[in-house]
Amino acid sequence: MHLSEPKQVEMFWMMLLARRLDERAWVLHRQGKIAFHISGIGQEAAQVGAAFALRRGEDWVVPYYRDLALMLCLGYTPREFMLSLMGKREDPSSGGRQMPSHWSLRRVNVVSHSAPVATQTPHAVGVALAIKLRREDKVVLTTIGEGATSQGEWYEAVNWAAVHRLPVVFMVENNGYAISEPVEKQMAVEGAAARACGLGLEGVAVDGTDALAVYAAVARSVEKARSGEGPTLIEARMYRLTPHSSDDDDRTYRTREEVEAAKRRDPLLRMRQHLEAQGWLTPEGLERMEAEAKALVEDAVDYATRAPYPAPEEAAYPVFSAEVRRG
Amino acid sequence: MAEMTLVEAIRRAMDEEMARDERVFIVGEDVGKRGGVFRATLGLYEKYGPERVVDSPLAEASIVGVGIGAALYGLRPICEIQFADFIFPAFNQIVSEAARMCYRSNGEWTVPLVIRAPYGGGIGGGLYHSQSVEAFFAHVPGLKVVIPSNPYDAKGLLKAAVRDPDPVLFLEPKKGYRLLRGEVPEEDYVVPIGPAHISRPGRDISLFTYGMMHYYALQAAEMVAAEGIEVEVVDLRTLAPVDRTTILESVRRTGKALIVHEDNLTGGYGAEVAATIAEGAFEFLDAPVRRLCGPDVPGVPFSHPLQDWFMPNAQKIADALRALAAY
Ligand SMILES: Cc1ncc(C[n+]2csc(CCOP(=O)(O)OP(=O)(O)O)c2C)c(N)n1
């Protein structure tokens, strides 16, 4: 599963752009300009690795709220992210109805998801069932946090996919915590991959700070799914480098030393060092990328700041299909 | 026209819709070879095969959740919940997901899904095979709730539900599966979701009901007609969206209203009908609005005398009508 130099550089670029957008969101929150942010910092490598293993725009993706980098790889734009953060009318996920980072992007087959965790997993399986019924060769990627794999709906869905050998890849982004609860409080097994054991599908644990390793694991699972050999459960191990959300104070349950140690294994840093070692990223190249990211982020903030809010009465619809309005 | 039972009409509707539209498929427990525990899907597995009549794992949340995913992909699932009593594991998927998808994605995603569930007591089913669940779901914006009272409506309403672009909960009075008989046209027709039906005109009292209780309401109306009380029986048919116009017009004609359902009283659907009348026809009332409902105990008990105590019947309805007529 070799990825060319330009592809690997592009992966880094996606990770970098996601990181800078995410950091800007934290700043906006501190400035009181947005009400809420839930961060993907520390999880970019796994998301980008997974995205690059798909036929993007053709395969289906049922994501969860930390997947900013994944979304960017699929074609979600910085402006769209800022629109959603600010609850603006033009937000493509929901027109300001959902909290930020509750993605939906029909143009690239990203299904809308909600806040109750693990509700998205059965949807992914249903999409896969439909793909199989129609004998199409698409696959579904669905993501989730490790804490949410304790939910019954997650088990039901994974079990179903295994029974019916459906073309779906379940990727667990194990960032070590579910808000304050460490993995040991979610499962008696060592990690989410081991949960596959009793469900009858392959479970694979992979270093989620290594974009290339995740790419390889997901690419293999995607190929397997596409050729009718059924689902795979991938657990990408990483660390949540920020508090759970802008409403959380993680000092109440983990030490600064622990977080600082994890920062030394920052996936962005790791990818950069890898590219530098290959001679594929120069200091000037990096500087150009940083400048471009900054320009895109600021453009997005300006654009979204100027964009109109929805009119209050737009909250009345669309409860049913007949009320859907375009534009 | 042929005379058939309620369950035959339901089966006929599914058969015709599956023949008409290859996107339509059935998923649920024992719906395949067994043809459903109530035989609603009898013969469909043989006719359409295991891919379109899918025996699911014994897991209701995923029956609905997987159905949602398939609907998002463009299929038209009919999900069978074996008994309405077992719909609660799927509550999250119905309420948080199916019903909200259109609104939360600002119309990007819609869920054309039918959930069929046999409901109701009087069949010796005890607490967990007798429940009426409509009040929980009629409360939910984004969900349509339909309850047929006769074979003609059952076929037409179920066909309308399958063709509806939004999620429909289709509750079937299981006591009536074989008891309720009537003429059903062979040809294709739909009964639109929404309008109530005046099944017996009368000028003294309006009786609002639905499902199995409609059968007893007609009997009771006949009983008191012999005493000179002319009852107008209104079969609501669709609880959400409710036909307020027909309710109010009827009360404006009669000046008295009795609401009958077997679901328990407090917070039951009758409260919504009563409130509708209080708001829209107050000046026309000659008596307080009355409700005859199941008692506020946690379920329909098993033993016959206990069950009889719980269930409304023609006698109890006739007594309530007499009391209201005398007011
Ligand atoms: C059903 C449900 N219960 C509780 C919550 C509140 N909640 C939001 S995120 C979260 C922790 C999720 O942890 P995990 O699945 O590991 O994902 P992470 O946020 O760490 O990426 C909780 C408890 C919720 N959203 N849904």
XYZ file of C-alpha atoms and ligand atoms in Angstrom:
680
model
C 0.000 0.000 0.000
C 2.462 2.620 -1.120
C 1.510 6.257 -1.265
C 3.361 8.598 -3.589
C 5.276 11.625 -2.393
C 2.627 14.114 -3.523
C -0.076 12.071 -1.798
C 1.854 11.997 1.434
C 2.522 15.718 1.241
C -1.167 16.258 0.577
C -1.992 14.212 3.650
C 0.237 16.433 5.718
C -1.385 19.489 4.221
C -4.837 18.250 5.225
C -3.652 17.556 8.746
C -2.063 20.967 8.969
C -5.132 22.782 7.664
C -7.380 20.889 10.077
C -5.066 21.748 12.960
C -4.934 25.456 12.157
C -8.700 25.651 11.725
C -9.219 23.836 14.975
C -6.811 26.100 16.843
C -8.565 29.122 15.400
C -11.860 27.769 16.698
C -10.432 27.648 20.227
C -9.310 31.255 19.869
C -12.726 32.315 18.625
C -14.249 30.613 21.619
C -11.924 32.341 24.049
C -12.810 35.642 22.378
C -16.468 34.929 22.964
C -17.154 34.858 19.242
C -18.472 31.323 19.129
C -20.488 29.409 21.706
C -19.018 25.943 21.405
C -16.168 23.952 19.960
C -15.375 20.254 20.032
C -11.887 19.570 18.849
C -10.147 16.988 16.694
C -6.630 17.956 17.697
C -4.489 14.851 18.013
C -6.764 12.750 15.787
C -5.891 14.176 12.372
C -3.518 11.416 11.295
C -6.082 8.660 11.653
C -8.773 10.683 9.934
C -6.612 11.666 6.996
C -5.195 8.165 6.686
C -8.707 6.727 6.543
C -9.976 9.329 4.086
C -7.166 8.665 1.635
C -8.075 4.988 1.580
C -11.531 5.779 0.172
C -12.867 6.662 -3.233
C -13.706 10.059 -1.930
C -17.024 11.469 -3.046
C -18.183 8.035 -4.127
C -17.865 5.869 -1.037
C -20.096 6.793 1.882
C -18.945 8.244 5.178
C -20.851 8.255 8.458
C -18.608 10.302 10.729
C -18.567 11.593 14.288
C -17.955 15.017 15.729
C -14.142 15.030 15.910
C -13.701 14.350 12.212
C -12.761 17.801 10.934
C -9.659 16.509 9.128
C -11.657 13.671 7.588
C -14.279 16.133 6.416
C -11.695 18.434 4.856
C -10.296 15.495 2.908
C -13.766 14.838 1.543
C -14.150 18.371 0.295
C -15.641 20.228 3.235
C -14.258 23.753 3.102
C -12.779 26.004 5.802
C -15.541 28.503 5.113
C -18.150 25.819 5.679
C -16.547 24.898 8.978
C -16.564 28.496 10.184
C -20.173 28.931 9.068
C -21.160 25.974 11.208
C -19.148 27.208 14.194
C -20.961 30.511 14.038
C -24.410 29.037 13.378
C -24.822 30.854 10.095
C -27.556 30.290 7.556
C -25.225 28.989 4.882
C -23.834 26.196 7.090
C -24.264 23.201 4.775
C -24.651 20.654 7.558
C -27.824 22.071 9.010
C -28.352 25.750 8.267
C -27.525 26.602 11.856
C -29.804 24.012 13.419
C -27.188 21.643 14.819
C -24.255 22.367 17.094
C -20.929 22.784 15.300
C -19.104 19.670 14.081
C -22.306 17.670 13.621
C -21.469 17.034 10.006
C -23.646 16.400 6.978
C -22.512 16.880 3.409
C -24.718 15.195 0.893
C -22.665 16.231 -2.128
C -19.921 13.841 -1.022
C -22.108 11.197 0.644
C -21.539 12.252 4.233
C -24.601 11.357 6.279
C -25.944 13.703 8.942
C -25.258 12.533 12.479
C -26.583 13.592 15.826
C -25.270 13.967 19.361
C -26.435 10.737 21.039
C -23.335 8.639 20.540
C -23.366 5.428 18.473
C -26.663 6.272 16.781
C -24.727 6.671 13.535
C -23.349 3.135 13.462
C -26.622 1.410 12.485
C -27.064 4.014 9.736
C -23.698 3.072 8.284
C -24.737 -0.569 8.322
C -28.031 0.295 6.632
C -26.196 2.150 3.892
C -23.945 -0.892 3.472
C -26.985 -3.172 3.330
C -28.439 -1.010 0.572
C -25.151 -1.049 -1.337
C -25.066 -4.825 -1.153
C -28.713 -5.132 -2.169
C -28.029 -2.998 -5.210
C -24.845 -4.868 -5.990
C -22.779 -1.697 -6.138
C -19.108 -1.645 -5.290
C -19.122 1.234 -2.844
C -18.048 0.936 0.763
C -18.969 2.772 3.939
C -16.577 4.195 6.487
C -17.994 5.035 9.890
C -16.121 6.469 12.847
C -16.775 6.670 16.559
C -15.030 7.291 19.869
C -13.965 4.323 21.971
C -16.296 5.287 24.810
C -19.278 5.088 22.507
C -18.418 1.492 21.633
C -19.956 0.647 25.005
C -23.360 1.495 23.561
C -25.808 -1.232 22.643
C -26.546 0.336 19.302
C -22.908 0.026 18.355
C -22.875 -3.687 19.163
C -26.127 -4.301 17.365
C -24.860 -2.602 14.258
C -21.440 -4.246 14.144
C -23.002 -7.631 14.795
C -25.473 -7.111 11.963
C -22.715 -6.124 9.550
C -20.758 -9.226 10.484
C -23.779 -11.522 10.073
C -24.576 -10.072 6.650
C -20.934 -9.530 5.607
C -21.589 -5.959 4.648
C -19.151 -3.562 2.973
C -18.445 -1.326 5.936
C -15.337 -0.303 7.859
C -15.798 0.625 11.516
C -13.016 2.892 12.672
C -12.793 3.582 16.387
C -10.805 6.691 17.202
C -9.500 5.685 20.596
C -8.229 8.921 22.080
C -7.934 7.504 25.567
C -10.861 9.302 27.127
C -14.607 9.609 27.025
C -14.833 13.058 28.587
C -13.148 12.141 31.893
C -13.387 8.372 31.756
C -10.296 6.503 30.648
C -10.546 3.409 28.468
C -10.375 1.035 31.464
C -13.773 2.263 32.534
C -15.271 1.436 29.163
C -14.004 -2.042 28.577
C -12.390 -4.986 30.288
C -10.471 -5.829 27.131
C -7.361 -3.976 26.168
C -8.863 -1.899 23.394
C -11.827 -1.564 21.085
C -10.279 -3.854 18.441
C -10.603 -6.754 20.866
C -14.346 -6.173 20.946
C -14.466 -7.632 17.442
C -13.643 -11.025 18.872
C -17.123 -11.932 20.014
C -18.776 -10.365 17.023
C -17.156 -12.405 14.309
C -15.237 -9.846 12.352
C -11.578 -8.951 12.115
C -10.365 -6.437 14.673
C -7.210 -4.467 13.990
C -5.395 -2.085 16.299
C -3.201 0.507 14.656
C -1.130 3.465 15.774
C -3.514 6.329 15.170
C -0.770 8.919 15.275
C 0.741 7.386 12.149
C -1.231 8.479 9.111
C 0.467 5.975 6.843
C -0.185 3.037 9.148
C -3.850 3.977 9.388
C -3.996 4.429 5.638
C -2.613 0.933 5.140
C -5.031 -0.655 7.598
C -8.073 1.132 6.228
C -7.076 0.574 2.606
C -6.832 -3.143 3.225
C -10.217 -3.193 4.969
C -11.808 -1.135 2.230
C -10.497 -3.504 -0.399
C -11.803 -6.431 1.589
C -15.216 -4.808 1.940
C -15.351 -3.930 -1.738
C -14.638 -7.466 -2.755
C -17.498 -8.811 -0.672
C -15.477 -10.153 2.235
C -17.292 -8.177 4.857
C -16.604 -5.624 7.554
C -13.520 -4.837 9.628
C -13.171 -3.118 12.953
C -10.171 -0.828 13.125
C -9.065 0.785 16.338
C -6.776 3.753 15.809
C -4.972 4.605 19.046
C -4.193 8.213 19.775
C -4.574 10.843 22.443
C -7.086 13.633 22.830
C -4.743 16.602 23.174
C -7.449 19.098 24.164
C -10.221 19.078 26.740
C -13.319 17.147 25.643
C -14.961 20.339 24.434
C -14.965 24.046 25.120
C -17.177 23.297 28.138
C -14.737 20.844 29.717
C -11.879 21.377 32.165
C -9.582 18.400 31.791
C -7.395 19.460 34.715
C -10.041 17.900 36.934
C -9.186 14.392 35.761
C -5.730 14.248 34.141
C -2.321 15.685 34.881
C -0.553 18.306 32.802
C 2.443 15.978 32.655
C 0.379 13.341 30.949
C -0.881 15.816 28.353
C 2.587 17.260 27.779
C 4.010 13.788 27.239
C 1.302 13.074 24.688
C 2.106 16.293 22.856
C 5.525 14.924 22.113
C 3.765 12.244 20.109
C 1.676 14.773 18.220
C 0.649 13.182 14.906
C 1.210 16.411 13.002
C 4.789 16.557 14.231
C 5.278 12.927 13.372
C 4.108 13.357 9.786
C 6.220 16.457 9.374
C 9.336 14.708 10.617
C 8.641 11.790 8.335
C 8.345 14.050 5.279
C 11.432 16.002 6.278
C 13.418 12.807 6.674
C 12.340 11.760 3.192
C 13.435 15.142 1.886
C 9.877 15.826 0.762
C 9.293 18.839 2.965
C 11.696 21.776 3.203
C 11.522 24.635 5.699
C 10.411 26.894 2.852
C 7.803 24.402 1.780
C 6.458 24.252 5.311
C 6.433 28.033 5.549
C 4.416 28.237 2.335
C 1.936 25.730 3.658
C 1.578 27.569 6.952
C 0.999 30.826 5.102
C -1.589 29.240 2.891
C -3.353 27.654 5.843
C -3.385 30.971 7.658
C -4.818 32.720 4.626
C -7.544 30.107 4.231
C -8.419 30.188 7.913
C -8.630 33.981 8.015
C -10.638 34.091 4.830
C -13.024 31.569 6.357
C -13.373 33.548 9.569
C -14.005 36.778 7.639
C -16.443 35.134 5.322
C -18.407 33.451 8.080
C -18.385 36.548 10.262
C -19.975 38.551 7.461
C -22.422 35.822 6.510
C -26.020 36.279 7.671
C -27.680 34.334 10.450
C -30.817 32.436 9.571
C -34.020 34.412 9.998
C -35.705 33.364 13.282
C -38.749 31.969 11.510
C -36.548 29.526 9.591
C -36.563 27.504 12.821
C -40.078 26.402 11.878
C -38.949 24.141 9.056
C -38.261 21.645 7.495
C -39.982 19.201 9.832
C -41.104 17.173 6.810
C -39.796 16.791 3.264
C -42.521 18.957 1.797
C -41.166 21.917 3.762
C -37.640 21.670 2.426
C -36.553 24.908 0.765
C -33.501 25.298 -1.369
C -31.502 28.490 -1.165
C -63.657 -6.544 -4.320
C -62.829 -9.294 -1.949
C -63.564 -9.584 1.710
C -60.414 -9.914 3.724
C -59.039 -9.590 7.204
C -56.935 -6.735 8.484
C -53.736 -8.746 8.337
C -54.477 -9.883 4.785
C -55.000 -6.300 3.718
C -51.688 -5.311 5.282
C -49.917 -8.165 3.528
C -51.581 -7.223 0.247
C -50.374 -3.642 0.600
C -46.776 -4.736 1.132
C -46.925 -7.245 -1.697
C -48.260 -4.673 -4.138
C -45.750 -2.051 -3.093
C -42.851 -4.485 -3.414
C -44.043 -5.475 -6.876
C -44.472 -1.839 -7.870
C -41.181 -0.509 -6.554
C -38.033 -2.594 -6.238
C -36.625 -0.179 -3.663
C -39.196 -1.452 -1.168
C -37.981 -4.188 1.157
C -38.971 -5.672 4.504
C -36.742 -6.127 7.515
C -37.553 -7.531 10.926
C -37.554 -10.539 13.211
C -38.977 -13.755 11.736
C -40.345 -11.956 8.686
C -38.704 -14.456 6.301
C -39.581 -18.140 6.251
C -41.915 -17.763 9.192
C -43.786 -14.952 7.452
C -43.871 -12.951 10.681
C -45.279 -14.136 13.981
C -48.655 -12.709 12.929
C -48.228 -13.898 9.323
C -48.210 -10.357 7.977
C -45.365 -11.154 5.578
C -46.509 -14.666 4.711
C -45.350 -15.744 1.251
C -43.297 -12.632 0.597
C -39.985 -14.335 1.341
C -40.785 -16.988 -1.242
C -41.862 -14.354 -3.733
C -39.160 -11.713 -3.275
C -36.259 -13.628 -1.756
C -34.055 -13.192 1.312
C -32.539 -9.909 0.153
C -35.895 -8.135 0.100
C -37.433 -9.911 3.071
C -34.607 -9.715 5.547
C -34.583 -11.738 8.755
C -32.805 -9.373 11.121
C -30.889 -10.089 14.302
C -33.056 -9.850 17.411
C -32.216 -6.204 17.971
C -34.823 -3.498 17.514
C -32.601 -0.424 17.654
C -30.731 -1.715 14.647
C -33.875 -2.841 12.816
C -34.857 0.805 12.738
C -31.308 2.196 12.584
C -30.297 -0.011 9.673
C -33.603 0.851 8.032
C -32.724 4.528 8.364
C -29.369 3.962 6.693
C -30.957 2.081 3.809
C -33.540 4.838 3.444
C -30.776 7.451 3.327
C -29.213 5.490 0.517
C -32.449 5.616 -1.444
C -34.260 2.411 -0.549
C -37.755 2.199 0.954
C -37.565 -0.040 3.995
C -40.547 -1.415 5.854
C -39.273 -2.267 9.334
C -41.344 -4.685 11.352
C -41.217 -4.498 15.124
C -42.640 -7.807 16.299
C -44.779 -6.247 19.042
C -45.136 -2.546 19.817
C -44.091 -3.484 23.341
C -40.578 -4.085 22.019
C -40.233 -0.815 20.179
C -38.568 0.948 23.098
C -35.028 -0.231 22.323
C -35.558 1.578 19.011
C -36.963 4.725 20.614
C -33.667 6.537 20.218
C -33.432 5.681 16.526
C -37.039 6.664 15.865
C -37.091 9.879 17.879
C -33.512 11.154 17.742
C -32.724 9.943 14.250
C -35.575 9.178 11.845
C -37.832 11.983 13.025
C -35.109 14.629 13.156
C -33.054 13.836 10.102
C -34.862 16.182 7.734
C -34.917 19.083 10.153
C -31.411 18.728 11.480
C -29.874 18.474 8.018
C -32.030 21.331 6.746
C -33.568 18.959 4.244
C -30.325 17.492 2.876
C -31.363 14.078 4.128
C -34.833 12.628 4.451
C -35.928 9.237 5.732
C -38.633 7.463 3.735
C -39.174 4.676 6.238
C -42.172 2.732 7.497
C -42.136 1.109 10.909
C -44.944 -1.391 11.384
C -45.823 -2.594 14.864
C -48.773 -4.603 16.193
C -50.178 -2.895 19.274
C -52.957 -3.253 21.792
C -54.533 -5.495 24.368
C -57.464 -7.757 24.928
C -55.570 -10.738 23.592
C -54.266 -12.243 26.820
C -50.829 -10.812 26.217
C -50.163 -9.413 29.646
C -48.032 -6.370 30.317
C -45.571 -6.914 27.492
C -47.658 -8.059 24.561
C -50.545 -5.624 24.906
C -49.242 -2.100 24.990
C -50.444 0.928 23.143
C -47.475 3.158 22.400
C -48.963 5.914 20.278
C -48.747 8.705 22.835
C -44.955 8.436 23.049
C -44.607 8.889 19.322
C -47.452 11.230 18.418
C -45.578 13.776 20.523
C -42.627 13.765 18.152
C -42.423 16.350 15.360
C -41.086 14.831 12.174
C -42.828 11.510 12.648
C -46.186 10.500 11.197
C -48.301 8.134 13.262
C -51.027 6.117 11.574
C -53.448 3.572 13.061
C -55.952 1.870 10.759
C -59.241 0.540 12.083
C -60.337 -1.621 9.142
C -58.895 -3.566 6.201
C -59.771 -1.012 3.517
C -57.970 1.791 5.317
C -55.109 -0.503 6.307
C -54.237 -1.297 2.720
C -54.638 2.262 1.505
C -52.843 3.874 4.425
C -49.951 1.421 4.355
C -49.442 2.044 0.659
C -49.496 5.768 1.351
C -46.960 5.238 4.133
C -44.587 3.320 1.858
C -44.780 6.124 -0.706
C -44.410 8.851 1.884
C -41.075 10.695 1.818
C -40.910 10.838 5.622
C -40.864 8.303 8.470
C -44.229 6.770 9.304
C -45.026 4.699 12.364
C -47.815 2.336 11.354
C -49.500 0.797 14.388
C -51.691 -2.207 13.727
C -54.429 -3.300 16.151
C -53.317 -6.894 16.565
C -56.560 -8.008 18.156
C -58.166 -7.000 14.890
C -55.760 -8.850 12.604
C -58.331 -11.586 12.020
C -61.367 -10.103 13.722
C -61.648 -7.030 11.540
C -62.936 -7.974 8.088
C -64.119 -5.922 5.194
C -64.244 -5.345 1.478
C -60.878 -4.447 -0.026
C -60.469 -3.549 -3.702
C -57.988 -5.624 -5.667
C -56.691 -2.563 -7.436
C -54.161 0.003 -6.392
C -55.431 2.853 -4.208
C -54.124 4.921 -1.346
C -55.854 6.410 1.660
C -54.065 9.681 2.320
C -52.207 10.135 5.585
C -53.824 12.955 7.548
C -57.603 13.094 7.112
C -59.860 11.570 9.735
C -62.947 9.684 8.657
C -66.503 10.043 9.951
C -67.541 6.432 9.970
C -70.999 7.052 11.415
C -72.702 10.441 11.297
C -74.795 11.601 14.231
C -75.936 14.846 15.809
C -75.833 14.288 19.596
C -72.300 13.332 20.576
C -68.950 13.206 18.768
C -66.959 10.086 19.597
C -63.278 10.312 18.683
C -61.299 7.107 18.516
C -58.946 4.975 16.381
C -57.631 1.469 15.867
C -59.294 -1.414 17.701
C -61.427 0.871 19.840
C -63.161 2.072 16.702
C -64.735 -1.362 16.373
C -66.210 -1.138 19.866
C -67.186 2.489 19.348
C -69.364 1.513 16.408
C -70.986 -1.220 18.484
C -71.622 1.204 21.322
C -73.063 3.787 18.945
C -75.462 1.160 17.661
C -76.466 0.213 21.196
C -77.334 3.757 22.250
C -78.978 4.548 18.915
C -81.762 2.228 20.015
C -82.244 4.616 22.959
C -82.409 7.656 20.710
C -78.837 8.888 21.164
C -77.262 9.666 17.812
C -73.504 9.372 17.991
C -71.072 10.625 15.388
C -68.078 8.287 15.287
C -64.879 9.880 14.066
C -62.058 7.510 13.197
C -58.931 9.625 13.539
C -56.796 7.191 11.464
C -53.777 9.495 11.587
C -52.669 10.760 14.990
C -49.815 12.815 13.600
C -50.450 15.008 11.758
C -53.904 15.159 13.311
C -56.983 16.334 11.426
C -58.046 19.178 13.702
C -60.564 20.486 11.185
C -62.689 17.359 11.225
C -62.512 17.166 15.023
C -63.649 20.763 15.473
C -66.345 20.645 12.813
C -67.836 17.566 14.399
C -67.900 19.077 17.893
C -69.396 22.279 16.545
C -72.261 20.181 15.172
C -72.848 17.984 18.217
C -71.745 20.098 21.190
C -70.454 17.039 23.068
C -67.309 14.965 22.813
C -66.178 11.586 24.081
C -62.645 10.385 23.359
C -61.879 6.669 23.584
C -58.537 4.887 23.541
C -57.133 1.829 25.253
C -53.807 3.488 26.041
C -53.848 4.752 29.597
C -55.432 8.081 30.413
C -52.750 10.405 31.713
C -50.772 12.112 28.991
C -52.569 9.926 26.484
C -53.519 10.948 22.985
C -57.005 11.887 24.177
C -55.537 14.803 26.082
C -54.421 16.325 22.789
C -57.866 15.884 21.273
C -59.463 17.397 24.376
C -57.114 20.370 24.242
C -57.853 20.847 20.563
C -61.566 20.989 21.344
C -61.072 23.312 24.324
C -59.102 25.722 22.163
C -61.166 25.560 19.004
C -64.740 24.716 19.916
C -65.194 25.905 23.495
C -68.269 28.009 22.761
C -69.983 25.095 21.094
C -69.688 22.706 24.030
C -72.799 21.698 25.954
C -70.917 19.391 28.305
C -67.385 18.760 29.547
C -65.195 16.778 27.193
C -64.993 13.191 28.452
C -62.282 10.566 28.026
C -62.737 6.834 28.332
C -59.273 5.308 28.394
C -57.233 2.511 29.867
C -56.582 3.032 33.570
C -53.284 4.417 34.832
C -51.650 1.131 35.742
C -48.325 0.014 34.290
C -49.749 -2.387 31.754
C -52.578 -4.662 30.709
C -52.614 -7.535 33.197
C -52.734 -11.126 32.017
C -55.514 -12.878 33.907
C -58.905 -12.510 32.224
C -60.812 -10.657 34.939
C -57.904 -8.246 35.319
C -57.614 -7.714 31.589
C -61.352 -7.124 31.284
C -61.120 -4.543 34.032
C -58.432 -2.745 32.040
C -59.867 -2.802 28.550
C -62.518 -0.405 27.310
C -65.293 -2.256 25.476
C -68.645 -1.572 23.811
C -70.516 -1.722 27.118
C -68.216 0.738 28.856
C -68.320 3.075 25.883
C -72.131 2.903 25.729
C -72.316 3.784 29.419
C -70.065 6.781 28.903
C -72.193 7.885 25.960
C -75.378 7.644 28.020
C -73.863 9.666 30.838
C -72.711 12.329 28.407
C -76.068 12.414 26.640
C -77.776 12.985 29.977
C -75.508 15.856 30.988
C -25.897 8.605 24.402
C -25.039 9.716 24.893
N -24.711 9.768 26.199
C -23.930 10.764 26.648
C -23.459 11.736 25.805
C -22.571 12.860 26.327
N -21.228 12.688 25.747
C -20.846 13.339 24.640
S -19.376 12.870 24.097
C -19.167 11.811 25.384
C -17.917 11.000 25.479
C -17.635 10.282 24.223
O -16.426 9.622 24.330
P -15.836 8.788 23.154
O -16.901 7.978 22.539
O -14.650 8.067 23.638
O -15.451 9.860 22.063
P -14.508 11.129 22.225
O -15.394 12.270 22.599
O -13.497 10.819 23.261
O -13.907 11.326 20.882
C -20.263 11.830 26.223
C -20.406 11.036 27.464
C -23.853 11.645 24.455
N -23.473 12.552 23.560
N -24.618 10.622 24.023
